[in-house]
Coordinates of C-alpha atoms and ligand atoms in Angstrom, one line a residue:
X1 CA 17.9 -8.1 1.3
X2 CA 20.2 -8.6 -1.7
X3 CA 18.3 -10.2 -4.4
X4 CA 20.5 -11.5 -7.6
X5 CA 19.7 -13.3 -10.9
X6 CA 21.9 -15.7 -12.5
X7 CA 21.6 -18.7 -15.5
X8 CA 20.8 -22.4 -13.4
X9 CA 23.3 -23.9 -11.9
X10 CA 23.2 -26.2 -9.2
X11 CA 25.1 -24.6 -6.1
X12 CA 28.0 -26.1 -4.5
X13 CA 26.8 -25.5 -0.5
X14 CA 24.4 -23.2 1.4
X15 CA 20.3 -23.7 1.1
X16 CA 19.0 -24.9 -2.4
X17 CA 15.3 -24.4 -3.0
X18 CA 13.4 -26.0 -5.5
X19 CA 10.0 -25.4 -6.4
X20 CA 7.4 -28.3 -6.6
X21 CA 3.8 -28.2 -8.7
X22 CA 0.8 -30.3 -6.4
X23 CA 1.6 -33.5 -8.8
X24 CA 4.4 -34.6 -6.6
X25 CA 6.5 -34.1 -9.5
X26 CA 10.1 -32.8 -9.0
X27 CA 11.3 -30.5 -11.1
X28 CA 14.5 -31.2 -13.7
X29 CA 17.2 -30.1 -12.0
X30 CA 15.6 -31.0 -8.3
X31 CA 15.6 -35.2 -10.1
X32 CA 18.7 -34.8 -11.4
X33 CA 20.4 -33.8 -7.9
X34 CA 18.4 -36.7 -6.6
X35 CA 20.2 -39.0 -8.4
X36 CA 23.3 -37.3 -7.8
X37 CA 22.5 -38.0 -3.7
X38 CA 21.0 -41.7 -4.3
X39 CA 17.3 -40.8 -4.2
X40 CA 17.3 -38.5 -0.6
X41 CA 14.9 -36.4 -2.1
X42 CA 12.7 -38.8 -3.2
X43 CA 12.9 -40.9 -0.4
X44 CA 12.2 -38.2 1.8
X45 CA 9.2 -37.2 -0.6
X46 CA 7.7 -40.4 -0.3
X47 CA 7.9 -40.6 3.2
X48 CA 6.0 -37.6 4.0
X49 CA 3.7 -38.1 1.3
X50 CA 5.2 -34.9 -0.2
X51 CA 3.4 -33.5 -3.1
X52 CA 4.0 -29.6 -3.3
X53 CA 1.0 -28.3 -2.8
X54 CA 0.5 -24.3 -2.0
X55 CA 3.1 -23.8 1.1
X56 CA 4.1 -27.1 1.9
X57 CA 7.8 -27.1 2.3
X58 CA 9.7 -30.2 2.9
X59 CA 13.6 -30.3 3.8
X60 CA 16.7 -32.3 3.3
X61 CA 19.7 -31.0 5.0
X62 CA 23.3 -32.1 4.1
X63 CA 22.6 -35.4 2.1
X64 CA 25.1 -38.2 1.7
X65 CA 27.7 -36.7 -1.4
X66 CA 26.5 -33.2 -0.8
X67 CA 27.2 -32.4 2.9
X68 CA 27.7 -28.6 2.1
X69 CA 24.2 -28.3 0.9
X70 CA 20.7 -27.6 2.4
X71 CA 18.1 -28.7 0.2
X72 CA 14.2 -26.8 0.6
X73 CA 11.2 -28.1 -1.5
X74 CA 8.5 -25.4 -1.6
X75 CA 5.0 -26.6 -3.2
X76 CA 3.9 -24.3 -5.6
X77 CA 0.6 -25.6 -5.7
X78 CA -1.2 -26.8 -9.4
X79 CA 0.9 -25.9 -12.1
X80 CA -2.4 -24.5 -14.0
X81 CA -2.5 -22.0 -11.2
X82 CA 0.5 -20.6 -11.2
X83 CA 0.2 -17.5 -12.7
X84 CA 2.0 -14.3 -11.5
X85 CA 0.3 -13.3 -8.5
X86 CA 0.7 -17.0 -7.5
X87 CA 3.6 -16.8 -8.0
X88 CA 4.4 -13.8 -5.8
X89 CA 2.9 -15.5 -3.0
X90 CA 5.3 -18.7 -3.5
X91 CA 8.0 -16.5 -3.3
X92 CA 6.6 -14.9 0.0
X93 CA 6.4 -18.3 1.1
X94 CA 10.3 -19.0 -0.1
X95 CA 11.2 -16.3 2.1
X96 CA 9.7 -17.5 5.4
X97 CA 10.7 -20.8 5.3
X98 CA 14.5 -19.5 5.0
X99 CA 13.6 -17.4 7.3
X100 CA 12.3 -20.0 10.0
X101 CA 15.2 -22.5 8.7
X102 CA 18.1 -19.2 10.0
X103 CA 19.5 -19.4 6.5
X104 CA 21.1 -16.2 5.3
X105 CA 21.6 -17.0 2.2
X106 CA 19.7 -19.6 -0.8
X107 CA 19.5 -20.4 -4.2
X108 CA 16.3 -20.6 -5.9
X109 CA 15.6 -22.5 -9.0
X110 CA 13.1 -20.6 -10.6
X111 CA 12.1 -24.1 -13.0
X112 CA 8.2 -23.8 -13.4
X113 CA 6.3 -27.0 -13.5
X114 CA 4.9 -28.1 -17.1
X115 CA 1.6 -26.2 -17.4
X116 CA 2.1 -22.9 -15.2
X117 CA 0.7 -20.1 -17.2
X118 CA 3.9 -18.1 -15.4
X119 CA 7.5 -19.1 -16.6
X120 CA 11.5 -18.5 -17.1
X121 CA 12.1 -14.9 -16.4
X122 CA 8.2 -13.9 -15.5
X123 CA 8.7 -16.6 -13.0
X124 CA 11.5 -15.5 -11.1
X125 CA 10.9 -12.3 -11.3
X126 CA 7.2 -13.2 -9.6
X127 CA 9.3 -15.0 -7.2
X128 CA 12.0 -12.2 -6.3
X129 CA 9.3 -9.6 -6.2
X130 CA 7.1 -11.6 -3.3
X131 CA 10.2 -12.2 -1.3
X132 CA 10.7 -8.5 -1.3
X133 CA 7.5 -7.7 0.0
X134 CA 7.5 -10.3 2.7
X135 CA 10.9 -8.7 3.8
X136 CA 9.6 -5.8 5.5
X137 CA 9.6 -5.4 9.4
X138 CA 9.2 -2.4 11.4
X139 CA 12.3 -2.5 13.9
X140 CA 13.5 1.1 13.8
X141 CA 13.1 1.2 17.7
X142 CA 13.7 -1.9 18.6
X143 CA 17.2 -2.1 20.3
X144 CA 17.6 -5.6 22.1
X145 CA 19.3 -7.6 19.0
X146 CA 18.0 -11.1 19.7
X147 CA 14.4 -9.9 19.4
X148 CA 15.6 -7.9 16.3
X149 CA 17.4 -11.0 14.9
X150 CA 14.4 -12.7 15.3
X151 CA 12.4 -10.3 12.8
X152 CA 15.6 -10.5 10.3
X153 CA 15.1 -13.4 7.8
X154 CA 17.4 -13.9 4.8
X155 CA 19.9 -11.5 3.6
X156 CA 20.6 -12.8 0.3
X157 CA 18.5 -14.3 -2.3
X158 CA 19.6 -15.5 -5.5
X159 CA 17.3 -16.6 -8.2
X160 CA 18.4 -19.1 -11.4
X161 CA 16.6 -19.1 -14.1
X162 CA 17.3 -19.1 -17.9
X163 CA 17.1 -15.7 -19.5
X164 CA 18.6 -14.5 -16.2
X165 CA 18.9 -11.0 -17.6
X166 CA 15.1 -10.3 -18.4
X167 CA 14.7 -11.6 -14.8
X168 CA 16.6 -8.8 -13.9
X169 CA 15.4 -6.4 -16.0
X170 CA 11.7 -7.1 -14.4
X171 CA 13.1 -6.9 -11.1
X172 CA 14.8 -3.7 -11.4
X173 CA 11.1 -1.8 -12.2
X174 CA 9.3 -4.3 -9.8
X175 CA 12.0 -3.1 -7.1
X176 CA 10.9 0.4 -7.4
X177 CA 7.2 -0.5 -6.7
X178 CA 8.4 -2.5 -3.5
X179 CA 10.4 0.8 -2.4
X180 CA 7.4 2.6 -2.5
X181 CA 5.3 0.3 -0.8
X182 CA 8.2 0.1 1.8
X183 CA 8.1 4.3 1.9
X184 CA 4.1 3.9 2.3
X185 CA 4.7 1.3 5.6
X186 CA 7.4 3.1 6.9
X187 CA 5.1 6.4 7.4
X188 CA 2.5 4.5 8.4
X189 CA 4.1 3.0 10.9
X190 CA 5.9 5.8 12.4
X191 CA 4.7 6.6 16.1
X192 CA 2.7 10.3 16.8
X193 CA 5.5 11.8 18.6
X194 CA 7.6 11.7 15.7
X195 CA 5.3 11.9 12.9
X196 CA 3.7 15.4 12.9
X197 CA 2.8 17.2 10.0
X198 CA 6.0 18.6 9.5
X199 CA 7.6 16.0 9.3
X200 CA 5.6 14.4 6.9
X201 CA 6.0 17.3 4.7
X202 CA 10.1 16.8 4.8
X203 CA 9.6 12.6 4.0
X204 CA 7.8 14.2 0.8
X205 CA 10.3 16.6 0.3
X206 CA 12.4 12.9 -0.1
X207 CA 10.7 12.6 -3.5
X208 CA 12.7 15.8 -4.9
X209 CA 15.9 13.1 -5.4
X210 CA 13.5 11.3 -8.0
X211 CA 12.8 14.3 -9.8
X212 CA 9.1 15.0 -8.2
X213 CA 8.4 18.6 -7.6
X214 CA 7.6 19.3 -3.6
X215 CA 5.7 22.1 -3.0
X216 CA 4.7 22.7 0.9
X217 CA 2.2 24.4 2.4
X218 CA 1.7 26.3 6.0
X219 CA -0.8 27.6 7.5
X220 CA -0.4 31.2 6.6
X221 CA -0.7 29.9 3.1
X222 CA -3.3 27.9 3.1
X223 CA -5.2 30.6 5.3
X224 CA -4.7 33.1 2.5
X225 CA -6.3 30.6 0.1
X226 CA -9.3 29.8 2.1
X227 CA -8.8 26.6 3.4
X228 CA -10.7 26.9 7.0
X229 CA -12.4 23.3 6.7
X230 CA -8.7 21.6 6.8
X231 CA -7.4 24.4 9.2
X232 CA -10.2 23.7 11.9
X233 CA -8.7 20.1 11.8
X234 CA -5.3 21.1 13.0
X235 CA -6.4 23.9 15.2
X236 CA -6.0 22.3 18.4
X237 CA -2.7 20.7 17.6
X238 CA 0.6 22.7 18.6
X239 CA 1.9 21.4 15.3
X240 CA 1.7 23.5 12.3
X241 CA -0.8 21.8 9.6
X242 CA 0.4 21.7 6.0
X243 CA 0.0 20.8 2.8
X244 CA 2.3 19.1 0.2
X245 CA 1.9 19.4 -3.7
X246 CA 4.1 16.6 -5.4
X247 CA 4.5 16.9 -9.2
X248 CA 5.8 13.8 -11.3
X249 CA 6.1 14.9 -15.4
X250 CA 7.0 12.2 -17.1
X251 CA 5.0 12.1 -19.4
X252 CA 4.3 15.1 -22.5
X253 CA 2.7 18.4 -22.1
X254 CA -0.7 18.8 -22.4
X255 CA -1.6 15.5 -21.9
X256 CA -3.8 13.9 -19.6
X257 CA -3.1 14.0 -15.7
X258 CA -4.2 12.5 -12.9
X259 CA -4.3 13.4 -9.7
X260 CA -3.9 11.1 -6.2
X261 CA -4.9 13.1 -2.9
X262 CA -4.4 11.8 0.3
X263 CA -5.9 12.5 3.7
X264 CA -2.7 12.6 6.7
X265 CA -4.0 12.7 10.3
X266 CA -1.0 12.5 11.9
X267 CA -2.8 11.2 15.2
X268 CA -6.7 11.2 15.5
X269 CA -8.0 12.1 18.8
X270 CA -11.3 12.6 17.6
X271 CA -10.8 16.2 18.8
X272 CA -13.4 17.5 21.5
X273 CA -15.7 14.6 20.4
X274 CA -12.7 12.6 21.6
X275 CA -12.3 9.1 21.1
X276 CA -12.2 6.2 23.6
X277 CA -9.1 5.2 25.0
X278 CA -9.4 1.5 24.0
X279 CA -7.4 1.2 20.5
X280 CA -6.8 4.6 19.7
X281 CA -3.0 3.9 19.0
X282 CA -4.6 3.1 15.9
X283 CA -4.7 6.3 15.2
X284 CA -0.8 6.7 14.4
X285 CA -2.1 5.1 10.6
X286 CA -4.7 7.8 10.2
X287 CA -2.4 9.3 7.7
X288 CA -2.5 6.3 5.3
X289 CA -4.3 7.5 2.5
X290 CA -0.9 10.0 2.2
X291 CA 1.2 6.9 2.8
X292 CA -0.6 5.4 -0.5
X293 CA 0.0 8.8 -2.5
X294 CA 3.7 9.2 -1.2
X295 CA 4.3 5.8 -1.7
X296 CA 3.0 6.1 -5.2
X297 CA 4.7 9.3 -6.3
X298 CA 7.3 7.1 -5.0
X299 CA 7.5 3.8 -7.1
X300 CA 6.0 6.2 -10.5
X301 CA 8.3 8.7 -10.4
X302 CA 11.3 5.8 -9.2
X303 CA 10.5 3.9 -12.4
X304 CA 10.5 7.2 -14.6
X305 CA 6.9 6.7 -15.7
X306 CA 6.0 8.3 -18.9
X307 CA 2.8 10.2 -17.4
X308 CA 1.9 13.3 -15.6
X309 CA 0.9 12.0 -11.9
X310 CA -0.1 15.1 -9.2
X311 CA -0.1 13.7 -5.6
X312 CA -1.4 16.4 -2.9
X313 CA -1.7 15.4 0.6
X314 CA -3.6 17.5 3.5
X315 CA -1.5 17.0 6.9
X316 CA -3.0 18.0 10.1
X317 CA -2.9 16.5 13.7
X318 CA -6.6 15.8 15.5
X319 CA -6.3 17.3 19.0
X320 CA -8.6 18.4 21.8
X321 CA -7.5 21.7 23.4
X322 CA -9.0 25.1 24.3
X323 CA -8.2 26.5 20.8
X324 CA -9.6 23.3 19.4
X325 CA -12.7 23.2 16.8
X326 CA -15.8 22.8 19.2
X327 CA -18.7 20.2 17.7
X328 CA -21.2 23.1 16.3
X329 CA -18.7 25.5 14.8
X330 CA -19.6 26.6 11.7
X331 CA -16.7 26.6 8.6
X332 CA -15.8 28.3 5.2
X333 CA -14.1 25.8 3.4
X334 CA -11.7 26.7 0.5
X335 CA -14.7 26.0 -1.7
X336 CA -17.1 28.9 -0.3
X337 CA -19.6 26.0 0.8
X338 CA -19.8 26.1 4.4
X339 CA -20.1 23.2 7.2
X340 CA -21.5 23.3 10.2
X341 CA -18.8 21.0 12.1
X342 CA -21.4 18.0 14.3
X343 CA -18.5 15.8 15.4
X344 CA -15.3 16.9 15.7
X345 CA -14.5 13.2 14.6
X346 CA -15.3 13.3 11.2
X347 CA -12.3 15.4 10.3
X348 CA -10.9 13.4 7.4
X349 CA -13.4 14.8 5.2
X350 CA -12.9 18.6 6.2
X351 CA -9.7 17.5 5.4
X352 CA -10.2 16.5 1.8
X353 CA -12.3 19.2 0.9
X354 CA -9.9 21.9 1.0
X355 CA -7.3 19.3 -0.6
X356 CA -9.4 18.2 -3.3
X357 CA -10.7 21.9 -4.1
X358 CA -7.6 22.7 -4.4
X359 CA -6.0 20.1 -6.8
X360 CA -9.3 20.7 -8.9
X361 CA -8.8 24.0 -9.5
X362 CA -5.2 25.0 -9.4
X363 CA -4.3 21.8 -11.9
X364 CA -7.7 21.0 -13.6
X365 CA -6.5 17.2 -13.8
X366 CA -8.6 14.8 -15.9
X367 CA -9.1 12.6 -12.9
X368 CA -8.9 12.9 -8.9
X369 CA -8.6 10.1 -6.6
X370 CA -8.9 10.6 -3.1
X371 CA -7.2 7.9 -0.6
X372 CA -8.5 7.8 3.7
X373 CA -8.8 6.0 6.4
X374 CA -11.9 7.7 6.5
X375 CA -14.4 5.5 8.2
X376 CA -15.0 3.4 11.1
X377 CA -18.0 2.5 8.7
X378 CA -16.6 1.2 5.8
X379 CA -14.9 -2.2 8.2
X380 CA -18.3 -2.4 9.2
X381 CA -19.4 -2.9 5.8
X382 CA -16.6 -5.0 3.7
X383 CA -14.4 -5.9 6.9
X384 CA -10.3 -6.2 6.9
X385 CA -10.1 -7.3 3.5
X386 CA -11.4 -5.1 0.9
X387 CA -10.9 -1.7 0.7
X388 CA -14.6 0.3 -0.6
X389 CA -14.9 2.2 -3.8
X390 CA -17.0 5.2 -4.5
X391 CA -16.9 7.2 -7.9
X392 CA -18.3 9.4 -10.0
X393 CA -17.5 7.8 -13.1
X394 CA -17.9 4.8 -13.3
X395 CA -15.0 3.8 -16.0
X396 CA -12.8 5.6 -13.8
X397 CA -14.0 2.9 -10.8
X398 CA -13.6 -0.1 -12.9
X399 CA -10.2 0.7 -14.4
X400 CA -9.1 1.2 -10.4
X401 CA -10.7 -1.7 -9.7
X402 CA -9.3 -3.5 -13.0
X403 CA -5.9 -2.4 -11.6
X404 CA -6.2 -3.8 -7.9
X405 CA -6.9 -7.2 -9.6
X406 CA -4.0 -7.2 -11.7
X407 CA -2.0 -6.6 -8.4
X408 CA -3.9 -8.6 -5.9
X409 CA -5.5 -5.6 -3.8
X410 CA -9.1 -6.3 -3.6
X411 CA -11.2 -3.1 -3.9
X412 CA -14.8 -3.3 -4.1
X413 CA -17.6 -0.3 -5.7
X414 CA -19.5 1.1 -3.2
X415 CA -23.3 3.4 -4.1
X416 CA -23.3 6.8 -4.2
X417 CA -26.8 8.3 -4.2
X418 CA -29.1 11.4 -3.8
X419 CA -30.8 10.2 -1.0
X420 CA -27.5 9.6 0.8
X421 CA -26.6 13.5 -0.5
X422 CA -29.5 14.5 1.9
X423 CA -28.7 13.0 4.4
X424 CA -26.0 15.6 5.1
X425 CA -28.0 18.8 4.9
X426 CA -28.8 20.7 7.7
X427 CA -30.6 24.1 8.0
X428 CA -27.8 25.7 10.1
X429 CA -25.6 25.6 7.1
X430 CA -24.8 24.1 3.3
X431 CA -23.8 21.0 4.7
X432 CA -23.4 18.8 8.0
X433 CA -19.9 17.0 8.5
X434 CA -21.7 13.4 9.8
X435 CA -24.9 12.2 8.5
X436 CA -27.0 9.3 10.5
X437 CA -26.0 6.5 12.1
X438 CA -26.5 4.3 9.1
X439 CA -24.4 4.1 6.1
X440 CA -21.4 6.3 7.6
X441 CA -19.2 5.4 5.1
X442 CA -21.6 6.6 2.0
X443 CA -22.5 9.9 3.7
X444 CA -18.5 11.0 4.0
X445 CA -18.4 9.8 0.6
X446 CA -21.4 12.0 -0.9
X447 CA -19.6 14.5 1.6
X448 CA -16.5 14.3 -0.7
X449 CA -18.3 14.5 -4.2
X450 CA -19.6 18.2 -2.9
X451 CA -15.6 19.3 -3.2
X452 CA -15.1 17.5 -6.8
X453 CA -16.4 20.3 -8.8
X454 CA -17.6 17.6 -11.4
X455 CA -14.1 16.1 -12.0
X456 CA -14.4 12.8 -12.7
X457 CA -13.7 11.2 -9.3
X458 CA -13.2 7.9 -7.5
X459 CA -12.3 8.0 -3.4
X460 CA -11.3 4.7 -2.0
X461 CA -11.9 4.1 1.9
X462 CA -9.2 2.2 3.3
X463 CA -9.5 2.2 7.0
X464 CA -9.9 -1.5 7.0
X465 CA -7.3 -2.4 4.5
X466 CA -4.4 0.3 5.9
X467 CA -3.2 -1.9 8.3
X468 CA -3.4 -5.4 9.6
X469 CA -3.5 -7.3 12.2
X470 CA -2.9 -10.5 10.9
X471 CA 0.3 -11.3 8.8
X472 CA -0.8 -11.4 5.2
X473 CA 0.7 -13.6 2.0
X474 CA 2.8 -10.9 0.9
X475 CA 3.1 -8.9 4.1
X476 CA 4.0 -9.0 7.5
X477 CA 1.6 -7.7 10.0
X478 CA 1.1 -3.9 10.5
X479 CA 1.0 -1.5 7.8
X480 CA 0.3 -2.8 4.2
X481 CA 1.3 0.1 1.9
X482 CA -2.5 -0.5 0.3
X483 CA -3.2 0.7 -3.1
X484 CA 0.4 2.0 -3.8
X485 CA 0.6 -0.7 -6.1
X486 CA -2.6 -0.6 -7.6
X487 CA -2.3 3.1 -8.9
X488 CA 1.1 2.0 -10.2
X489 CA -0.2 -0.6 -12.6
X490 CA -3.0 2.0 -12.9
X491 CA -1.2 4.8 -14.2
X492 CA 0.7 1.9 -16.2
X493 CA -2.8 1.0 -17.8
X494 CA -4.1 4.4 -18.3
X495 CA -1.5 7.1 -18.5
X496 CA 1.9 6.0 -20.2
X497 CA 2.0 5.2 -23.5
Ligands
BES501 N1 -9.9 8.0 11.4 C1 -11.2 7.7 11.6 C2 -11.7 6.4 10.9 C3 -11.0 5.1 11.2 C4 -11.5 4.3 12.2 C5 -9.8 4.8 10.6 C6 -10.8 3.1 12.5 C7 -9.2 3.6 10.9 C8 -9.7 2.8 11.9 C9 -12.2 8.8 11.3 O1 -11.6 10.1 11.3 C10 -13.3 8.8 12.2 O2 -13.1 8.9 13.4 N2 -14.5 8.5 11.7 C11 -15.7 8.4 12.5 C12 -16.8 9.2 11.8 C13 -18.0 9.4 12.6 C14 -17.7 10.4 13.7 C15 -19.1 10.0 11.7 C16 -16.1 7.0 12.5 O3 -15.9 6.2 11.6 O4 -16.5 6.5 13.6
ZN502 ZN1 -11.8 10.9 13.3
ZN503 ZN1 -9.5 10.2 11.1

């Protein structure tokens, strides 16, 4: 979708849409066309007792004196709560209802009703910036065109507002943070067959044309450097696993870095503790904690942030086979801690140990953040709508959590404790990979912390959050891109400047 800015003026045909606070108040330039058509808006406002509240649309199409135009009233809800992630949903909300009218095209006032704590060029930007996001479909293999034109919704958006140019100027960096959350669905939603670990590796290697250093791993490598915990992940898969070190530096030496790593199952069988066949095509999107990092690397590096961002993600394909990691095998992990391997299952952690070790002690970073789709567990606990928090630190949680807020991604702390610690010992070897039945999403957790080495350290479970099955304000079903732009605004917040 295009998406344009330029100074109000009221268009001479195609869709016009105007926004409307929940006072049944039209906005300026929405009266003063009213008058211009002999009161059609109004009429047609009164009629349907029309006051613009959040997502009620009303239409008037091709009104007496202006036949060429198509005019769309979009409630915007109270004024006093129209602040920017309000607004971003308005604009989501702009989008489908061209979208379910077939127009191609529109024109969007961006006028703000008195009181909204987001105006002028905040406003439109808002506006552009949901629209975006809502215009995201997965149709790379679909190949009848009338159920493809039925995904497609507008083409062309064009937003007036006064102080066009600082709309656009917000738009341009708020365009690189929808580009990465578009990288982050399209990997997620890429089927198996395609996606292996290699190929993951080369949609990193994308990155290079943003100036990110790519750095891939094989096995041989990674071998050489200890890394049996990941490695008896990919074992039973025919693809090679790898590993994929992505450097942004924009910001000076020497100072502070953090580092996002990111667990990529390309497919999760569940191994020899295989799972059951109903719903494990879910599995394609066990690789989106890497979708977050990539897609991350993605909008920083994009918007030439001025900070020093590491992303590493650990890509490996969960397979059964006879060369595949038996429940009861015993592993060396990069580390020199060894795990006695219980379900074959759990591999996201093995996963992560290795990675995180790593990153820890090759860049020393002041932070690590670790992203999975690491537990059935954690939906159990906080369901489809908040990802779950753990951390080390706990001013490293809240300014994660401080970030999803200022984006709308709801993230919520979760407990780390001894007692959870011991629930993953075992006397066959320093540490189980599962713990009890209870609480599976706090054991992997206290799993992780044993690969931090003391670096301060938050790891966000997003299993429930990765993907979803219903469509969302700002998204269409399927993959979300979660947390890509969370860690934006919270390298913004915490690293530039
Ligand atoms: N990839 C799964 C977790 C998952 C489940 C992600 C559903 C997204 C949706 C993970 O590797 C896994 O299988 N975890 C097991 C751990 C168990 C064996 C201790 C789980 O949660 O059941
Ligand atoms: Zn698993
Ligand atoms: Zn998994």
């Amino acid at each position: 979708m295009k998406i344009s800015f330029a100074e109000p003026k009221l268009p001479a045909r195609g869709f016009v849409v105007f926004l409307m606070g929940g006072d049944g108040e039209l906005s300026a330039s929405a009266k003063s066309l009213d008058k211009a058509i002999k009161g059609a808006i109004s009429r047609a406002v009164e009629a349907r007792s029309f006051v613009g509240k959040k997502g009620e649309t009303l239409s008037v199409f091709s009104p007496e004196g202006r036949e060429n135009l198509n005019i769309l009233l979009v409630g915007a809800g109270l004024a006093k709560d129209l602040d920017t992630l309000r607004a971003q949903e308005i604009g989501a909300i702009v989008y489908k209802s061209l979208s379910s009218l077939g127009a191609d095209s529109a024109t969007v006032l961006a006028e703000a009703p008195s009181g909204a704590k987001t105006r002028g060029a905040d406003l439109a930007a808002a506006l552009a910036f949901g629209a975006r996001l809502r215009d995201y479909s997965y149709d790379k293999y679909i190949t009848y065109s009338d159920a493809k034109a039925l995904l497609a919704g507008p083409t062309r958006l064009q937003f007036m507002v006064k102080g066009s140019a600082a709309a656009r100027r917000q738009h341009k960096e708020l365009d690189h943070i929808a580009d990465g959350v578009d990288f982050a669905r399209d990997l997620v939603s890429e089927p198996s067959n395609v996606k292996s670990p290699k190929w993951m590796a080369a949609q990193c290697r994308k990155l290079t044309k943003l100036g990110v250093k790519v750095e891939v791993l094989g096995e041989a490598q990674m071998k050489k450097l200890g890394m049996n915990a990941l490695l008896a992940v990919g074992q039973g898969s025919v693809r090679e696993s790898q590993m994929v070190i992505m450097r942004w530096n924009g910001g000076a030496k020497g100072a502070k870095t953090v580092s996002l790593i990111g667990k990529s199952v390309t497919f999760d069988t569940g191994g020899i503790s295989i799972k059951p066949a109903g719903g494990m095509e879910d599995m394609i999107w066990d690789m989106g904690g890497a979708g977050t990092v990539i897609g991350a690397m993605h909008a920083i590096a994009a918007r030439k942030a001025k900070a020093n961002v590491i992303g590493v993600v650990g890509l490996v394909e969960n397979m059964p086979d006879g060369n595949a990691t038996r429940p009861g095998d015993i592993v060396t992990s990069m580390s020199g801690q060894t795990i006695e391997i219980i379900n074959t299952d759990a591999e996201g952690r093995l996963v992560l140990a290795d990675a995180m070790w790593y990153t820890q002690k090759r860049f020393k970073p002041d932070a690590m953040i670790d992203f999975a789709t690491l537990t059935g567990a954690i939906m159990v606990a906080l369901g489809r709508e908040y990802a779950g928090l753990y951390a080390s630190d706990e001013a490293l949680s809240d300014k994660i959590i401080a970030a999803g807020k200022t984006v709308g991604e709801k993230i919520w702390p979760m407990p780390l404790d001894e007692a959870y610690d011991k629930q993953i010992n075992t006397p066959r070897a320093d540490m189980k990979n599962v713990g009890p039945r209870w609480g599976g999403s706090i054991t992997a957790a206290q799993f992780l912390k044993r690969f931090t080495n003391d670096v301060p350290w938050a790891h966000m479970d997003i299993a429930g959050v990765a993907w979803s099955e219903k469509e969302l304000p700002l998204m269409a079903k399927g993959a979300s891109g979660f947390a890509v732009r969370a860690m934006d605004q919270f390298v913004r917040d915490n690293y530039e400047g």
